[in-house]
Amino acid sequence: MTSPDTSKNPPAVLVWFRDDLRVADHPALDSAARKGLPVAALFVLDEESPGLRPLGGAARWWLAGSLRALGEGLAQRGVTLVLRRGGAATVVPEVAAAAGATTVAWNRRYEPAAATIDRTVEAALARQGVAVETFQASLLAEPEALRTKSGKPFAVFTPFLRAVLAGPSPRAPLPAPGPMQGVEGLASDALDDWALEPQRPDWAGGLRETWTRGEAAAQARLSEFVEDGLAGYADKRDRPDLPHTSRLSPRLRFGELSPFQVFSAAALAREAPPGRRPSDTDVDKFVAELVWREFSWHLLAAHPDIATANIQEKFDAFPWRDDPAALSAWQRGETGYPIVDAGMRELWTTGWMHNRVRMVAASFLVKHLLTDWRAGERWFQDTLVDADAASNPASWQWVAGSGADAAPYFRIFNPVLQGRKFDPAGDYVRQFVPALRSLPAPAVHAPFAARPLDLAAAGVTLGKTYPAPVVDLEAGRERALDALARSRRPHQK
Ligand SMILES: Cc1cc2nc3c(=O)[nH]c(=O)nc-3n(C[C@H](O)[C@H](O)[C@H](O)COP(=O)(O)OP(=O)(O)OC[C@H]3O[C@@H](n4cnc5c(N)ncnc54)[C@H](O)[C@@H]3O)c2cc1C
């Protein structure tokens, strides 16, 4: 093990970036800058350490843009972002030694396997005589900090929310540091060599059209949402046809923004001039959604195998069907149910899906198609730009009924009624399922029940221009309820 070489140069500080790809409100970078020592910055693409869930394709695409922007943000301040591929337990001590770092600083992360790696890195650095400083940055409430009165992790959202709100107010966000002295001459990979963005085939065209990645775009989106989207959030957040959710999820996922910045911007909006001020209900609802994110991480800490094991063990005996054709129809957005298909096509094209539609599409898979929630979770993990280790599996278990505080399995969304309620004019469906563009509402949500004349006038031929339903809604519902009943009577056929 090499010790830091401080014979020629002054000691330096190494900042290890992970899911916090920003320069503002970055406590580890802020602390390094304040020391007045040379600063080195490192990102490790770790595909070797055991237990880490590999990034999905859409998330890899996002990561590339985020890293490019972070590299620019750091370079403007005199610091070069070093990119290295390999196991963090080897790479971080190596780069620390090469940089002559006497301190390595990072913001804490909460995926159990990642936290284990961090402890290993810390031990290796200690053996090199390098100090480690860690900070809270990615969650308002760290998973271990909150406990029920009986000292257990929370399993129900509302008391968790109450506990978060009763706790200390989230700190004010830190400004980005000014110019720093960087450490020169450290070996770095080239970002393009990591091939994070798809080439052949290049399926990312829709993602590029939809998103601008990086910290500056994230901050611009936060301001825009707080000014134009937050007022009305409580009433309109369930409408996929309206621009009333923040679309900040991939920004929070990669830490282009911190939850402290988002919380603070929402809190400040309460003081906006009348006329532009969101109601308290709007802000409270938005903060509650941010706390759902916190709750997911809290659940992951309590259930490290949340992506693979039912939180409620009684679901272990659930008779899921293995139907690759049905799964594939769902993945491709060809179920014959327009709100589900629009959502799945939005996901494939843009890497994101509206929350209400995520719930309807997920429910359709696990209930009407009786497919194991883990298959859906894996598809979302690969295709969502905001896929993370906590919110994705926790939300899937919530929809499936197997999670903590989950919607009961017997509550089965009817995709036609959901579509008519939340996309009343059918505009969302028309945007992502162009074959149905000319069908009038409400037929656009149930083309299989439309009058032949309406279908003909709209140029729709079921089974040709748009699929016939993969399952009859009532039959699928009955089959799901029957499966639930059978799973509760495991000894009977
Ligand atoms: C089956 C399913 C899978 C999901 N997978 C993910 C995932 O992988 N990553 C992810 O970030 N969210 C996931 N969600 C939660 C939610 O759908 C997204 O966070 C939300 O749609 C993001 O859009 P937004 O930024 O416009 O949200 P907004 O309504 O503007 O909310 C603001 C922020 O709060 C957080 N948030 C909102 N709702 C939730 C929620 N229900 N659970 C956790 N955090 C929430 C997000 O960070 C979001 O950016 C999933 C939901 C379902 C039903």
CSV table of N, CA, C and O in Angstrom, one decimal, residues 254-307:
chain,number,residue,atom,x,y,z
A,254,PHE,N,-29.1,11.3,-9.8
A,254,PHE,CA,-27.7,11.5,-10.0
A,254,PHE,C,-27.1,12.6,-9.2
A,254,PHE,O,-25.9,12.9,-9.3
A,255,GLY,N,-27.9,13.3,-8.4
A,255,GLY,CA,-27.4,14.3,-7.5
A,255,GLY,C,-27.0,15.6,-8.2
A,255,GLY,O,-26.1,16.3,-7.7
A,256,GLU,N,-27.6,15.8,-9.4
A,256,GLU,CA,-27.3,17.1,-10.0
A,256,GLU,C,-28.0,18.2,-9.2
A,256,GLU,O,-27.6,19.4,-9.2
A,257,LEU,N,-29.0,17.8,-8.4
A,257,LEU,CA,-29.6,18.6,-7.4
A,257,LEU,C,-29.6,17.8,-6.1
A,257,LEU,O,-29.7,16.6,-6.1
A,258,SER,N,-29.5,18.5,-5.0
A,258,SER,CA,-29.7,17.8,-3.7
A,258,SER,C,-31.1,18.0,-3.2
A,258,SER,O,-31.8,19.0,-3.6
A,259,PRO,N,-31.6,17.1,-2.4
A,259,PRO,CA,-33.0,17.3,-1.8
A,259,PRO,C,-33.0,18.6,-1.0
A,259,PRO,O,-34.1,19.2,-0.8
A,260,PHE,N,-31.9,19.0,-0.4
A,260,PHE,CA,-31.9,20.3,0.4
A,260,PHE,C,-32.2,21.5,-0.6
A,260,PHE,O,-32.9,22.4,-0.2
A,261,GLN,N,-31.6,21.5,-1.8
A,261,GLN,CA,-31.9,22.6,-2.7
A,261,GLN,C,-33.4,22.6,-3.1
A,261,GLN,O,-34.0,23.6,-3.2
A,262,VAL,N,-33.9,21.4,-3.4
A,262,VAL,CA,-35.3,21.3,-3.8
A,262,VAL,C,-36.2,21.7,-2.7
A,262,VAL,O,-37.2,22.5,-2.9
A,263,PHE,N,-36.0,21.2,-1.5
A,263,PHE,CA,-36.8,21.5,-0.3
A,263,PHE,C,-36.8,23.1,-0.1
A,263,PHE,O,-37.8,23.7,0.1
A,264,SER,N,-35.6,23.6,-0.2
A,264,SER,CA,-35.4,25.1,0.1
A,264,SER,C,-36.2,25.9,-1.0
A,264,SER,O,-36.8,26.9,-0.6
A,265,ALA,N,-36.1,25.5,-2.2
A,265,ALA,CA,-36.8,26.2,-3.3
A,265,ALA,C,-38.3,26.2,-3.1
A,265,ALA,O,-39.0,27.2,-3.3
A,266,ALA,N,-38.8,25.0,-2.7
A,266,ALA,CA,-40.2,24.8,-2.4
A,266,ALA,C,-40.6,25.7,-1.2
A,266,ALA,O,-41.7,26.4,-1.3
A,267,ALA,N,-39.8,25.7,-0.2
A,267,ALA,CA,-40.2,26.5,1.0
A,267,ALA,C,-40.2,28.0,0.7
A,267,ALA,O,-41.1,28.7,1.1
A,268,LEU,N,-39.2,28.4,-0.1
A,268,LEU,CA,-39.1,29.8,-0.5
A,268,LEU,C,-40.3,30.3,-1.3
A,268,LEU,O,-40.8,31.4,-1.3
A,269,ALA,N,-40.9,29.3,-2.1
A,269,ALA,CA,-42.0,29.6,-2.9
A,269,ALA,C,-43.2,30.1,-2.1
A,269,ALA,O,-44.1,30.8,-2.6
A,270,ARG,N,-43.2,29.7,-0.8
A,270,ARG,CA,-44.4,30.1,0.0
A,270,ARG,C,-44.3,31.6,0.2
A,270,ARG,O,-45.3,32.2,0.6
A,271,GLU,N,-43.1,32.2,0.0
A,271,GLU,CA,-43.0,33.7,0.2
A,271,GLU,C,-43.1,34.5,-1.2
A,271,GLU,O,-42.8,35.7,-1.2
A,272,ALA,N,-43.4,33.8,-2.3
A,272,ALA,CA,-43.5,34.5,-3.6
A,272,ALA,C,-44.7,35.5,-3.5
A,272,ALA,O,-45.6,35.4,-2.7
A,273,PRO,N,-44.6,36.5,-4.4
A,273,PRO,CA,-45.7,37.5,-4.4
A,273,PRO,C,-47.0,36.8,-4.7
A,273,PRO,O,-47.1,35.9,-5.4
A,274,PRO,N,-48.1,37.3,-4.1
A,274,PRO,CA,-49.5,36.8,-4.3
A,274,PRO,C,-49.7,36.7,-5.8
A,274,PRO,O,-49.2,37.6,-6.6
A,275,GLY,N,-50.4,35.7,-6.3
A,275,GLY,CA,-50.6,35.6,-7.7
A,275,GLY,C,-49.7,34.6,-8.3
A,275,GLY,O,-50.0,33.8,-9.1
A,276,ARG,N,-48.4,34.6,-7.8
A,276,ARG,CA,-47.4,33.6,-8.3
A,276,ARG,C,-47.1,32.6,-7.2
A,276,ARG,O,-46.3,31.7,-7.4
A,277,ARG,N,-47.8,32.8,-6.1
A,277,ARG,CA,-47.5,31.9,-4.9
A,277,ARG,C,-48.3,30.6,-4.9
A,277,ARG,O,-49.6,30.7,-5.1
A,278,PRO,N,-47.7,29.5,-4.8
A,278,PRO,CA,-48.4,28.2,-4.7
A,278,PRO,C,-49.1,28.2,-3.4
A,278,PRO,O,-48.7,28.9,-2.4
A,279,SER,N,-50.2,27.4,-3.3
A,279,SER,CA,-50.9,27.3,-2.0
A,279,SER,C,-50.0,26.5,-1.0
A,279,SER,O,-49.2,25.7,-1.5
A,280,ASP,N,-50.3,26.6,0.3
A,280,ASP,CA,-49.6,25.7,1.2
A,280,ASP,C,-49.9,24.3,0.9
A,280,ASP,O,-49.0,23.4,1.1
A,281,THR,N,-51.1,24.0,0.4
A,281,THR,CA,-51.4,22.6,0.1
A,281,THR,C,-50.5,22.1,-1.0
A,281,THR,O,-50.0,20.9,-1.0
A,282,ASP,N,-50.3,22.9,-2.0
A,282,ASP,CA,-49.4,22.5,-3.1
A,282,ASP,C,-48.0,22.2,-2.6
A,282,ASP,O,-47.4,21.2,-2.9
A,283,VAL,N,-47.4,23.1,-1.8
A,283,VAL,CA,-46.1,23.0,-1.3
A,283,VAL,C,-46.0,21.7,-0.3
A,283,VAL,O,-45.1,20.9,-0.4
A,284,ASP,N,-47.0,21.6,0.5
A,284,ASP,CA,-47.0,20.5,1.5
A,284,ASP,C,-47.0,19.1,0.7
A,284,ASP,O,-46.3,18.2,1.0
A,285,LYS,N,-47.8,19.1,-0.3
A,285,LYS,CA,-47.9,17.9,-1.1
A,285,LYS,C,-46.6,17.5,-1.8
A,285,LYS,O,-46.2,16.4,-1.8
A,286,PHE,N,-46.0,18.6,-2.4
A,286,PHE,CA,-44.7,18.4,-3.0
A,286,PHE,C,-43.6,17.9,-2.0
A,286,PHE,O,-42.9,17.0,-2.3
A,287,VAL,N,-43.6,18.5,-0.9
A,287,VAL,CA,-42.6,18.1,0.1
A,287,VAL,C,-42.9,16.6,0.5
A,287,VAL,O,-42.0,15.8,0.7
A,288,ALA,N,-44.2,16.3,0.6
A,288,ALA,CA,-44.5,14.9,1.0
A,288,ALA,C,-44.0,13.9,-0.1
A,288,ALA,O,-43.5,12.8,0.3
A,289,GLU,N,-44.0,14.3,-1.3
A,289,GLU,CA,-43.5,13.4,-2.4
A,289,GLU,C,-42.0,13.3,-2.2
A,289,GLU,O,-41.5,12.2,-2.4
A,290,LEU,N,-41.4,14.4,-1.9
A,290,LEU,CA,-39.9,14.3,-1.7
A,290,LEU,C,-39.6,13.3,-0.5
A,290,LEU,O,-38.6,12.6,-0.5
A,291,VAL,N,-40.5,13.3,0.5
A,291,VAL,CA,-40.3,12.5,1.6
A,291,VAL,C,-40.6,11.0,1.2
A,291,VAL,O,-40.1,10.1,1.8
A,292,TRP,N,-41.5,10.8,0.2
A,292,TRP,CA,-41.6,9.4,-0.3
A,292,TRP,C,-40.3,8.8,-0.7
A,292,TRP,O,-40.0,7.7,-0.6
A,293,ARG,N,-39.5,9.7,-1.4
A,293,ARG,CA,-38.2,9.3,-1.8
A,293,ARG,C,-37.3,8.9,-0.6
A,293,ARG,O,-36.7,7.8,-0.6
A,294,GLU,N,-37.4,9.7,0.5
A,294,GLU,CA,-36.7,9.4,1.7
A,294,GLU,C,-37.2,8.1,2.3
A,294,GLU,O,-36.4,7.2,2.8
A,295,PHE,N,-38.5,7.9,2.3
A,295,PHE,CA,-39.1,6.7,2.8
A,295,PHE,C,-38.6,5.4,2.1
A,295,PHE,O,-38.3,4.4,2.7
A,296,SER,N,-38.4,5.5,0.8
A,296,SER,CA,-37.9,4.4,0.0
A,296,SER,C,-36.5,4.0,0.5
A,296,SER,O,-36.2,2.8,0.6
A,297,TRP,N,-35.7,5.0,0.7
A,297,TRP,CA,-34.3,4.7,1.2
A,297,TRP,C,-34.3,4.1,2.6
A,297,TRP,O,-33.5,3.3,3.0
A,298,HIS,N,-35.3,4.6,3.4
A,298,HIS,CA,-35.5,4.1,4.8
A,298,HIS,C,-35.9,2.6,4.7
A,298,HIS,O,-35.3,1.7,5.4
A,299,LEU,N,-36.8,2.3,3.8
A,299,LEU,CA,-37.2,0.9,3.6
A,299,LEU,C,-36.0,0.0,3.1
A,299,LEU,O,-35.9,-1.1,3.5
A,300,LEU,N,-35.2,0.6,2.2
A,300,LEU,CA,-34.1,-0.2,1.6
A,300,LEU,C,-33.1,-0.6,2.8
A,300,LEU,O,-32.6,-1.7,2.8
A,301,ALA,N,-32.9,0.4,3.7
A,301,ALA,CA,-32.0,0.1,4.8
A,301,ALA,C,-32.5,-1.0,5.6
A,301,ALA,O,-31.8,-1.9,6.1
A,302,ALA,N,-33.8,-1.0,5.8
A,302,ALA,CA,-34.4,-2.1,6.7
A,302,ALA,C,-34.6,-3.4,5.9
A,302,ALA,O,-34.6,-4.5,6.5
A,303,HIS,N,-34.6,-3.3,4.6
A,303,HIS,CA,-34.8,-4.6,3.8
A,303,HIS,C,-33.8,-4.5,2.6
A,303,HIS,O,-34.2,-4.2,1.5
A,304,PRO,N,-32.6,-4.9,2.9
A,304,PRO,CA,-31.5,-4.7,1.8
A,304,PRO,C,-31.8,-5.5,0.6
A,304,PRO,O,-31.4,-5.2,-0.5
A,305,ASP,N,-32.7,-6.6,0.7
A,305,ASP,CA,-33.0,-7.4,-0.5
A,305,ASP,C,-34.4,-7.0,-1.1
A,305,ASP,O,-35.1,-7.8,-1.7
A,306,ILE,N,-34.7,-5.7,-0.9
A,306,ILE,CA,-36.0,-5.2,-1.4
A,306,ILE,C,-36.3,-5.4,-2.8
A,306,ILE,O,-37.4,-5.6,-3.3
A,307,ALA,N,-35.2,-5.5,-3.7
A,307,ALA,CA,-35.5,-5.7,-5.1
A,307,ALA,C,-35.7,-7.2,-5.5
A,307,ALA,O,-36.1,-7.5,-6.6
